Coordinates of C-alpha atoms in Angstrom, one line a residue:
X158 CA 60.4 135.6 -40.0
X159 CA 58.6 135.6 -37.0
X160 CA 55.7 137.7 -36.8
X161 CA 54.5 139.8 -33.7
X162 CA 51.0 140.3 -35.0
X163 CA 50.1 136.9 -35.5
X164 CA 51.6 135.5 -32.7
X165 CA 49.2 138.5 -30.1
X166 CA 46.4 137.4 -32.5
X167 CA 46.8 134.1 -31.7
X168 CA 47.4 134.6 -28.3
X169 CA 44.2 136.8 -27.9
X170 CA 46.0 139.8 -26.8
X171 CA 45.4 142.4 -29.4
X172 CA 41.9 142.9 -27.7
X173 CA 42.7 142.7 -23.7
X174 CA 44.4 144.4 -21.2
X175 CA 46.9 143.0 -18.8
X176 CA 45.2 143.4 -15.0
X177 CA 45.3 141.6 -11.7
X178 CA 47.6 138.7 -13.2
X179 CA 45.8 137.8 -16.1
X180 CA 44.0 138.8 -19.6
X181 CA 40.8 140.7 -19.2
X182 CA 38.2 141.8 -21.4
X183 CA 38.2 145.6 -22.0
X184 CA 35.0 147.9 -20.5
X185 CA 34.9 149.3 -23.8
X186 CA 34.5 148.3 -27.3
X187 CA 36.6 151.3 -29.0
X188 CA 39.6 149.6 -31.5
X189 CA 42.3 151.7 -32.7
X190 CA 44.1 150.5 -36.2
X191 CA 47.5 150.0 -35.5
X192 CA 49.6 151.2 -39.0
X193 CA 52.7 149.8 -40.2
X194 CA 54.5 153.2 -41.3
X195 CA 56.4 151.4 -44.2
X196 CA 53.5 150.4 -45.6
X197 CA 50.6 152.5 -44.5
X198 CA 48.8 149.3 -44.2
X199 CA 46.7 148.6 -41.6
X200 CA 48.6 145.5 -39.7
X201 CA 46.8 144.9 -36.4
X202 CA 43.7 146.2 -33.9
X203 CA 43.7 146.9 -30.2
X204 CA 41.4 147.8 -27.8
X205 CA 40.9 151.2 -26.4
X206 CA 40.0 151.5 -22.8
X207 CA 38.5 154.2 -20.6
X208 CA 38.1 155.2 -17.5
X209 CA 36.4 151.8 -15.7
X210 CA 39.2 149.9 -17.3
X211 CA 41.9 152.3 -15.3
X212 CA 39.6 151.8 -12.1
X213 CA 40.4 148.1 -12.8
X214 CA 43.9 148.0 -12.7
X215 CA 44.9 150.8 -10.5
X216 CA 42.6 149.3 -7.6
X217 CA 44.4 145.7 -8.4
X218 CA 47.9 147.6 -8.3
X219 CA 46.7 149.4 -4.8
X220 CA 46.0 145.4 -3.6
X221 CA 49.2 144.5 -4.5
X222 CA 51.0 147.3 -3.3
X223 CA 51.5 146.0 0.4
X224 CA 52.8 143.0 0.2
X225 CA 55.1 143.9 -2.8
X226 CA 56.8 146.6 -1.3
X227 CA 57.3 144.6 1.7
X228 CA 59.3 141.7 -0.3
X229 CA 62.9 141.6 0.4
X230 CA 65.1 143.6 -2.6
X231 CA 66.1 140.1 -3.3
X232 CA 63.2 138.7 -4.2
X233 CA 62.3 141.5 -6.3
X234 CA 65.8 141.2 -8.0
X235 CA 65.3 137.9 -8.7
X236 CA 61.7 139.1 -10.5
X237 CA 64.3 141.7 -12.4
X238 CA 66.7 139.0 -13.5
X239 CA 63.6 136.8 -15.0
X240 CA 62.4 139.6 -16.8
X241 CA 65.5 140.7 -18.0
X242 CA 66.2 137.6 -19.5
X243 CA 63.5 136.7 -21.6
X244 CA 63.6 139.9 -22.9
X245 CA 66.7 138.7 -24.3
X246 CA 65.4 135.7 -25.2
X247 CA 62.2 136.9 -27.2
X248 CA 64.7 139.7 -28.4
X249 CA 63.9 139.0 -32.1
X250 CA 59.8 139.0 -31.7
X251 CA 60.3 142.2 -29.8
X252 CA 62.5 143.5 -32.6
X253 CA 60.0 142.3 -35.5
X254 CA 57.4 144.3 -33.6
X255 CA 59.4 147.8 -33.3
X256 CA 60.0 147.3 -36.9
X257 CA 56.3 146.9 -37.9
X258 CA 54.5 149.2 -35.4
X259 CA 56.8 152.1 -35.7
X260 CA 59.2 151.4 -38.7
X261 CA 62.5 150.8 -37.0
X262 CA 64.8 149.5 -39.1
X263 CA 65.4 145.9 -37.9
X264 CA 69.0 145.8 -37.6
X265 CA 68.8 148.7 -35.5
X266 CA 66.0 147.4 -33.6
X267 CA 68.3 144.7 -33.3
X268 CA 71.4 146.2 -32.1
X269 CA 69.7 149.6 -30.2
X270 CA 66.0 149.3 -29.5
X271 CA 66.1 146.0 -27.5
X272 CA 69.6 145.6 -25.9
X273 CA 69.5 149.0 -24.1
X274 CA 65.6 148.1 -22.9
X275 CA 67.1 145.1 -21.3
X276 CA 70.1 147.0 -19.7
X277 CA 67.6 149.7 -18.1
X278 CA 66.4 145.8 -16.2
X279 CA 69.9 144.7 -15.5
X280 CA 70.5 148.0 -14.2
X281 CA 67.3 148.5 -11.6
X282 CA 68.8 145.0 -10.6
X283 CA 71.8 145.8 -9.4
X284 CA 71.3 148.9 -8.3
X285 CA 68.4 147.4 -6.1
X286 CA 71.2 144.8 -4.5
X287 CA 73.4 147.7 -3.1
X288 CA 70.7 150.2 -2.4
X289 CA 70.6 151.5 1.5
X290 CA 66.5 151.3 2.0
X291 CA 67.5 151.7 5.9
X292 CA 71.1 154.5 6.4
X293 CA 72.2 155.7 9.9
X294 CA 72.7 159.4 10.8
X295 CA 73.6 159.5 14.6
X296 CA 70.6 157.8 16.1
X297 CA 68.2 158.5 13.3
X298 CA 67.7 156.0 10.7
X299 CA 66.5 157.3 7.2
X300 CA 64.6 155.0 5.8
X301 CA 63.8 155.1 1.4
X302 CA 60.0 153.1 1.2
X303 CA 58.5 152.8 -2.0
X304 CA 55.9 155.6 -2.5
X305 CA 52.8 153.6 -4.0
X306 CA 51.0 152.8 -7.0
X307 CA 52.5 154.5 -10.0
X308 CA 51.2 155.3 -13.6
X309 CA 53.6 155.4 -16.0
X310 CA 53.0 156.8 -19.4
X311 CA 55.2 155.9 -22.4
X312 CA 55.6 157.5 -25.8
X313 CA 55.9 155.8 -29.1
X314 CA 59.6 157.1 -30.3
X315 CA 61.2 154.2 -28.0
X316 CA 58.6 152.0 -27.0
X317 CA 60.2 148.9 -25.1
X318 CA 63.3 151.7 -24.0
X319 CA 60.9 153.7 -21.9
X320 CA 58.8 151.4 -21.0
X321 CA 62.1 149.6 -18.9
X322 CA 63.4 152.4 -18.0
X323 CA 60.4 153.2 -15.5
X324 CA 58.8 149.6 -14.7
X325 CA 62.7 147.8 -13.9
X326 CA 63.4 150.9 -11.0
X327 CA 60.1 151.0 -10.3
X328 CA 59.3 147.8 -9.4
X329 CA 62.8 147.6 -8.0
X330 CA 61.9 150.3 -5.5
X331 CA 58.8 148.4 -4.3
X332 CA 56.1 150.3 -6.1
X333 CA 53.3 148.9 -8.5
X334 CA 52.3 150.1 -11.4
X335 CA 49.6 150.2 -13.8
X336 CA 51.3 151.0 -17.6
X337 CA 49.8 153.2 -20.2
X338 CA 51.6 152.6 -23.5
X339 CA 51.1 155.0 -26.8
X340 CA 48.7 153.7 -28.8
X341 CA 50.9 154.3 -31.7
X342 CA 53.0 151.3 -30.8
X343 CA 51.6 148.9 -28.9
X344 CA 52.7 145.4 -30.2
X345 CA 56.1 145.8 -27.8
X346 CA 54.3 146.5 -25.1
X347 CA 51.9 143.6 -25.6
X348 CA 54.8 141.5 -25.8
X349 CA 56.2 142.9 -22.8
X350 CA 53.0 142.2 -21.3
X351 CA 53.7 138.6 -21.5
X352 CA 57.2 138.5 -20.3
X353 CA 56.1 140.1 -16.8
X354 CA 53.2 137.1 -17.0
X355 CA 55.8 134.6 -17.9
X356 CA 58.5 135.6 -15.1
X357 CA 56.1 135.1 -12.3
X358 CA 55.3 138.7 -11.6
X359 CA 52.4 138.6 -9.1
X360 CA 49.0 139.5 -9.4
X361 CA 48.4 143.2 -9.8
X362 CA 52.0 143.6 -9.3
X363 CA 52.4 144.7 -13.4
X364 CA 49.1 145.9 -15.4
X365 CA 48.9 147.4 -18.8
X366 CA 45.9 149.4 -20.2
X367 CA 46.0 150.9 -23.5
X368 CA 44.0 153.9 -24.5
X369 CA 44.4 157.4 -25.4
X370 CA 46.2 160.4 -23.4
X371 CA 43.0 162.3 -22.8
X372 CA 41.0 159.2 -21.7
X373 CA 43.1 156.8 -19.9
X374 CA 45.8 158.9 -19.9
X375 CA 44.2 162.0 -17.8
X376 CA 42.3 159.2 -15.7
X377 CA 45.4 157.7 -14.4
X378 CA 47.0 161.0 -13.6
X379 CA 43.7 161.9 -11.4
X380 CA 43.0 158.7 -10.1
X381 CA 43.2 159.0 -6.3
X382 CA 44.5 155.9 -6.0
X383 CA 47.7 156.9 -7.9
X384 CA 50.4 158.0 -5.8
X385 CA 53.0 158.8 -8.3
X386 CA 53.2 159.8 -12.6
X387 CA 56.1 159.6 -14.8
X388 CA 55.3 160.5 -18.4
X389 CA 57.9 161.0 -21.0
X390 CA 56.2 162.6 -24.1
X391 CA 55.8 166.1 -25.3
X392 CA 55.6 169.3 -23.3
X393 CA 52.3 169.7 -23.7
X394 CA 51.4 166.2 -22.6
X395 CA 53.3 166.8 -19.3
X396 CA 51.5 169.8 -18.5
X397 CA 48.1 168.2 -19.4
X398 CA 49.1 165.0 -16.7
X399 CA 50.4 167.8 -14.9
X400 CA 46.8 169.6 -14.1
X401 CA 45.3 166.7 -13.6
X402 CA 47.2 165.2 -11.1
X403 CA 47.5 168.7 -9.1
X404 CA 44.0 168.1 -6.9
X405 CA 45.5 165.1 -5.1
X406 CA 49.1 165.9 -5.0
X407 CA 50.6 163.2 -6.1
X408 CA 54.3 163.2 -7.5
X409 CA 54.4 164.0 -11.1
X410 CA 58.0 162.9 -12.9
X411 CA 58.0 164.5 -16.5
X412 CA 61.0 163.5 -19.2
X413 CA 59.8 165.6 -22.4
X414 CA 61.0 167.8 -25.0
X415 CA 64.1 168.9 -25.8
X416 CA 65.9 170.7 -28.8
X417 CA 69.2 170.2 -27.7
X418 CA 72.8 171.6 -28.9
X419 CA 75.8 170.4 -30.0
X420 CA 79.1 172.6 -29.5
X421 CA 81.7 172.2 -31.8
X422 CA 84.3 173.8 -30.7
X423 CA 87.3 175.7 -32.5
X424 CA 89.9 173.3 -31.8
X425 CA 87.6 169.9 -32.4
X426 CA 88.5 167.1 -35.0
X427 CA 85.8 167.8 -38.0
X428 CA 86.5 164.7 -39.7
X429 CA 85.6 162.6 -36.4
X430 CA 82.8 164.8 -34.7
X431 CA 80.9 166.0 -37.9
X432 CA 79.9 162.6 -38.6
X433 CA 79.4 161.5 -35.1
X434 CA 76.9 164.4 -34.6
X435 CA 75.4 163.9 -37.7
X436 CA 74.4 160.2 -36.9
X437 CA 73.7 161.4 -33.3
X438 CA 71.2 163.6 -34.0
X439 CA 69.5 161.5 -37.0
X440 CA 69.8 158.6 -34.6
X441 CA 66.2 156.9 -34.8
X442 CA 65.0 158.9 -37.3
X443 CA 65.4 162.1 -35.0
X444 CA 62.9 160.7 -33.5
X445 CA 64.5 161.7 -29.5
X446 CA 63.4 163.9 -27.2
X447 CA 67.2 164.3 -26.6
X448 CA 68.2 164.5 -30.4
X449 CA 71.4 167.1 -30.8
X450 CA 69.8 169.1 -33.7
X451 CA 71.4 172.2 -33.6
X452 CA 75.0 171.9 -34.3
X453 CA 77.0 175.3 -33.3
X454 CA 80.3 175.2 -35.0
X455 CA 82.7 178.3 -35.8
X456 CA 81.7 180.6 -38.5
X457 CA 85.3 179.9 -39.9
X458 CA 84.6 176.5 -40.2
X459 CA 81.2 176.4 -42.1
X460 CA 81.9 175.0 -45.1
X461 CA 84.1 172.5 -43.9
X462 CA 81.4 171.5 -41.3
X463 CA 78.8 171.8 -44.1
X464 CA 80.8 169.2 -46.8
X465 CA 81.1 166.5 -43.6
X466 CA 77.9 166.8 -42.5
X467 CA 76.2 166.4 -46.5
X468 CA 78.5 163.7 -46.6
X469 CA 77.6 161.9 -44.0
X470 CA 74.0 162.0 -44.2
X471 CA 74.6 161.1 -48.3
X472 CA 75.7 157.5 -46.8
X473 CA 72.2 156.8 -44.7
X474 CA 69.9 154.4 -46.6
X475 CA 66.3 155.1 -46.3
X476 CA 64.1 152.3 -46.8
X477 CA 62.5 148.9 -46.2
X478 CA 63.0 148.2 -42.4
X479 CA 63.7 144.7 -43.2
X480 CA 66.6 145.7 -46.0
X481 CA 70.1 144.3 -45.1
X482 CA 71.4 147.7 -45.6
X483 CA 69.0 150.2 -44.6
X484 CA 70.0 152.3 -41.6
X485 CA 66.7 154.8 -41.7
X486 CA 63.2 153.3 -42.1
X487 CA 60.3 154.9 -42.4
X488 CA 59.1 157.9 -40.1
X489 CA 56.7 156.3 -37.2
X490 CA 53.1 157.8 -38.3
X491 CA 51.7 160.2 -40.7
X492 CA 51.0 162.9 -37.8
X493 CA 55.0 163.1 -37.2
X494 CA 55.3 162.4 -41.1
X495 CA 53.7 166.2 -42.0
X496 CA 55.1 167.7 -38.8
X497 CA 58.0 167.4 -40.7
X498 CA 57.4 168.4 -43.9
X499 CA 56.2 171.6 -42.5
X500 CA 58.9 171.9 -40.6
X501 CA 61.2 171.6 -43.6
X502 CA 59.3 173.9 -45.7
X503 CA 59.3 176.2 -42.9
X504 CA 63.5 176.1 -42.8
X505 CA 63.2 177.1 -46.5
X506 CA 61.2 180.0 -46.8
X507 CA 62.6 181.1 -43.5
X508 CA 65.8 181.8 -45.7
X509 CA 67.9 179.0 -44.1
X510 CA 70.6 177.3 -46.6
X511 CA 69.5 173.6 -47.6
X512 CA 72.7 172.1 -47.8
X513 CA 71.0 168.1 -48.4
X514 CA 67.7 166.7 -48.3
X515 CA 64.2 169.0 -48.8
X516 CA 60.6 167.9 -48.2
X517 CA 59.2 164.7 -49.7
X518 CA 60.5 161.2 -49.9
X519 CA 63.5 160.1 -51.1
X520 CA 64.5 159.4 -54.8
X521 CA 63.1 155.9 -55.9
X522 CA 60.6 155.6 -52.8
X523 CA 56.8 156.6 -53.8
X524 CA 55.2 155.1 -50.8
X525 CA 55.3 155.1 -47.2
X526 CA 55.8 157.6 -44.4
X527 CA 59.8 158.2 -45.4
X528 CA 61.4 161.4 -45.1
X529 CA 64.8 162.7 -46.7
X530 CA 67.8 163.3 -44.1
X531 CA 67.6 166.9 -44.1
X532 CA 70.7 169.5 -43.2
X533 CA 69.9 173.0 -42.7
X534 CA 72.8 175.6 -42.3
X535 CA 73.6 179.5 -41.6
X536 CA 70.5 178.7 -39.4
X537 CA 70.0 181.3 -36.7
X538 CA 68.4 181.3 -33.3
X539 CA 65.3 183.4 -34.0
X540 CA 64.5 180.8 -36.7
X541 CA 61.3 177.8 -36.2
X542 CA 63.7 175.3 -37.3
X543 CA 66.5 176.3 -34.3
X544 CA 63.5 176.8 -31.6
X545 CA 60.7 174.1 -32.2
X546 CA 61.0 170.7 -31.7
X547 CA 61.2 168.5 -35.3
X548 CA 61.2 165.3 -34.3
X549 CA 62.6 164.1 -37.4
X550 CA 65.6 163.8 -39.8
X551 CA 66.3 167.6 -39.6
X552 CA 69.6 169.2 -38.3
X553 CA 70.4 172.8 -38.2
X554 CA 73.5 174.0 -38.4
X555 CA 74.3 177.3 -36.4
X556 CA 77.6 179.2 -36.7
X557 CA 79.3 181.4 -34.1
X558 CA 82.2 183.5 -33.6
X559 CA 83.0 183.3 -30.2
X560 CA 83.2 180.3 -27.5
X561 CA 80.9 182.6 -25.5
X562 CA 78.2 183.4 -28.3
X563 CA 78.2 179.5 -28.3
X564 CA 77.2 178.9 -25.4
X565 CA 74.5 181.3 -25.2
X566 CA 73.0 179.9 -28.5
X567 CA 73.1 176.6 -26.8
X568 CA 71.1 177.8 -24.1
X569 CA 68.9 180.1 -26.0
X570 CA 66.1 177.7 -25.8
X571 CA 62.9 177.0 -23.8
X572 CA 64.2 172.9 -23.4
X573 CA 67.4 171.8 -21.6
X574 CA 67.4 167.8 -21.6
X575 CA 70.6 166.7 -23.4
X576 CA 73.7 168.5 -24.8
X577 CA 77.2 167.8 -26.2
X578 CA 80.4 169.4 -26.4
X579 CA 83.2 168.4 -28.8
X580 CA 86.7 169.6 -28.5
X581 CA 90.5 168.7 -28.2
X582 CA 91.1 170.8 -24.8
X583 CA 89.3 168.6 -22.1
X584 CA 89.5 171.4 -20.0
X585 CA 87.5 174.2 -22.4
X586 CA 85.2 171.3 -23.1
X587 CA 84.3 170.4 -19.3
X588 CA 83.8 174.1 -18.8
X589 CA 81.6 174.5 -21.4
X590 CA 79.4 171.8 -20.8
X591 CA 79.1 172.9 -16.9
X592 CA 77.8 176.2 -18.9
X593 CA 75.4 174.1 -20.6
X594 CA 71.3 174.4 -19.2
X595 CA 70.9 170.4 -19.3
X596 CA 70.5 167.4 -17.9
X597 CA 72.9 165.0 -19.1
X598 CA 75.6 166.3 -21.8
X599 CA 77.9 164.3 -23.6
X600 CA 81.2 165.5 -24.0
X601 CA 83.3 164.0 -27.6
X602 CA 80.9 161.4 -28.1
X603 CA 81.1 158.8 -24.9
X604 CA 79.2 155.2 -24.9
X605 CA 76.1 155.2 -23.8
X606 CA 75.8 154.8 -20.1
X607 CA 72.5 153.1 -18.8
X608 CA 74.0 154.5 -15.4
X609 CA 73.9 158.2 -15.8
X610 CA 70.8 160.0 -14.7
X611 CA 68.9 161.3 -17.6
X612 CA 66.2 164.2 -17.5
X613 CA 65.6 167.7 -18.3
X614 CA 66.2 171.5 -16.9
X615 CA 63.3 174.0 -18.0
X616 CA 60.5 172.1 -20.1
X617 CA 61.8 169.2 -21.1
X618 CA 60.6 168.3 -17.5
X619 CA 61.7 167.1 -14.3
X620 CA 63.0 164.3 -12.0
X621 CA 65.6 161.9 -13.2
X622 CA 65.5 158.4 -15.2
X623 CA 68.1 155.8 -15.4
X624 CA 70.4 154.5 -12.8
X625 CA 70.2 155.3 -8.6
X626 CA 68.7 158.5 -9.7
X627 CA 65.7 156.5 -11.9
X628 CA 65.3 154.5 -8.5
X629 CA 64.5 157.3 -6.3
X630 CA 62.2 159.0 -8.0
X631 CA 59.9 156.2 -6.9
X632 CA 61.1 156.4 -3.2
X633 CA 59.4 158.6 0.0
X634 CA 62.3 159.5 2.4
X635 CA 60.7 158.7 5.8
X636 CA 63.2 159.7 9.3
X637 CA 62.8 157.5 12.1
X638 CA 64.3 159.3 15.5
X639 CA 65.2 157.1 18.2
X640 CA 66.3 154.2 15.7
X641 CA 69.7 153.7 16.7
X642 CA 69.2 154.6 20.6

């Protein structure tokens, strides 16, 4: 088995940042323990950094910034293609470190974590090949330039996912970028570290600084040299970066919480959407901002819905990340672990109807930060488990009576990032879903589409990630009159 920890150890990465092109020596001497969740064993050490170390590598990104984002969009896609590929190349080290930093179970590390990172690569790519940076209108030319140096901010739910999903269109649109990963799970990001070195990125092109939100976090989002910051984290993270990014004005992007629905509609197919939306919404450990955890499904139907869905999370196998046949690992760190053992004993003396699972770990398991797949049902709006996000194995189950009474459950909530819609008549179920407060909704379960713009209505934030959409955000629209004359 290959292991991440010694192979960073050996490398001498644990300890520096990634700036200018090369391994440097962090300002600071704070270390933060890095904990394998399955274990609760204390696996690795990384240095913290502070605010000289973001003066650093912002002011090296700044250098860079001009002759980057005046490369041709082939060149850059050629960087993309490099990159892309030896993240499928070191796809098992990356995998081995998602399953010791933050417990993901390695065959879906395997099949989920790392292939979608690398399609968010392919995808900045090829969208970067056909993109019009220079379009006509009459004699006017509107030209897309890359706005500047960027700070992106990355949460530890989806480590090497979201970290793709804003350096490929980033760097695709001509920007540079300094990277704050979560310090929660940084072993991925370390090792994606390495793959920008490897592919030839250029100096200060790429830089990576760990450290905490309110530390290097807040002095990224202030720094005047920053001219653009996409976080995806919690709502209250956002509106910390938020406030301090407000005195200079620079572009704040913002993918965060959500607490998103899933309509079952009267005429839908239980015995195929039940389980789908189970798995959906326990996907990861429920550990997605855009998990569907509330599942609104006829009142008539309850029981049926309630049998399927205990059912289906009765098959899940909690355990070691490494098992063969283990489909849930262990909940990513004891903060989110007792989050949701409140949460759980909050559904029960709220009155709601525990139809599997309760607080604790799972029979046979006495150590470790796992959790039981947890099912709530005759859950109603007005209820902490229907209006907070759980981040965790928890799904409530809300009935209705009416297609209407649906929909304004669904959009009785403070977030709007995700939705979906299952249902037999395509055209009930597109109506419903263009009813729906939310960025991206899925209507009977599509495949996943790296294509489709993902982001949130209310606050689960704003601007868009993934695809043209994810490009953009990272553009300035400049009109120059005369062009054409």
């Amino acid at each position: 088995m290959i292991d991440p920890v010694r192979h960073l150890s050996e490398a001498g990465h644990l300890l520096r940042f990634y700036i200018d092109g090369a391994w440097r020596e962090p300002e600071g001497r704070e270390r933060f323990a890095v904990v394998n969740p399955a274990s609760e064993a204390v696996v690795a050490e990384i240095a913290m950094g502070n605010e000289a170390d973001v003066e650093r590598a912002t002011l090296a990104a700044r250098r860079a910034f001009r002759p980057w984002s005046r490369t041709s969009p082939a060149e850059r896609a050629a960087l993309l293609s490099r990159v892309h590929a030896l993240v499928l190349e070191r796809a098992e080290l990356i995998a081995q470190a998602l399953r010791t930093e933050m417990g993901a179970a390695i065959n879906y590390a395997r099949a989920a974590q790392v292939p979608l990172a690398a399609e968010h690569l392919r995808v900045a790519r090829d969208n970067l090949e056909s993109f019009p940076f220079v379009a006509p209108r009459g004699t006017t030319a509107i030209l897309r330039e890359a706005i500047g140096v960027c700070a992106l901010i990355t949460p530890w739910n989806w480590p090497l996912y979201q970290i793709t999903a804003k350096v490929g269109p980033a760097l695709a649109a001509g920007c540079t970028v300094v990277l704050k990963p979560s310090e929660l799970s940084p072993l991925s990001a370390l090792l994606f570290a390495e793959i920008m070195h490897d592919a030839g990125c250029p100096a200060g092109v790429f830089n990576l600084v760990n450290g905490s939100g309110p530390v290097v976090g807040e002095a990224m989002a202030s720094h005047p040299e920053v001219d653009m910051v996409s976080i995806t984290g919690s709502t209250r993270a956002g509106v910390l970066v938020a406030q301090a990014a407000a005195p200079t004005v620079k572009r704040v992007a913002q993918e965060l919480g959500g607490k998103s629905p899933n309509i079952v509609l009267p005429d839908a197919d239980l015995e195929r959407c039940i389980p789908l939306g189970v798995a959906s919404a326990m996907r990861n450990l429920g550990q997605s901002c855009s998990a569907p955890t509330r599942m609104i499904v006829p009142r008539a139907r309850l029981a049926e819905v309630e049998a399927l869905a205990a059912r289906t999370a009765a098959e899940f196998v909690v355990g070691d990340p490494l098992g063969e046949a283990t489909t849930h690992g262990p909940i990513a760190n004891r903060a989110q672990y007792e989050r949701i053992q409140t949460m759980i004993e909050t559904g029960i003396a709220e009155g709601a109807k525990l139809v599997i699972g309760g607080a604790g770990r799972p029979d046979g398991i006495d150590a470790g930060l796992f959790a039981r797949p947890t099912i709530f049902s005759e859950v109603r709006s007005d209820m902490a488990i229907a209006r907070e996000e759980i981040f965790g194995p928890v799904l409530a189950i809300l009935p209705y009576d009416s297609v209407e009474e649906a929909i304004e459950i669904a959009n009785d909530t403070i977030y709007g990032l995700g939705a979906h819609v299952h249902g037999t008549d395509m055209d009930q179920v597109r109506d419903v879903a263009g009813q729906i407060r939310a960025g991206q909704v899925h209507l009977n379960a599509p495949a996943w589409d790296p294509n489709a713009p993902f982001g949130g209505y209310k606050r689960s934030g704003n601007g868009r990630e993934y695809g043209r959409e994810g490009m953009e955000e990272y553009l300035e629209t400049k009109s120059v009159l005369g062009y054409y004359a």
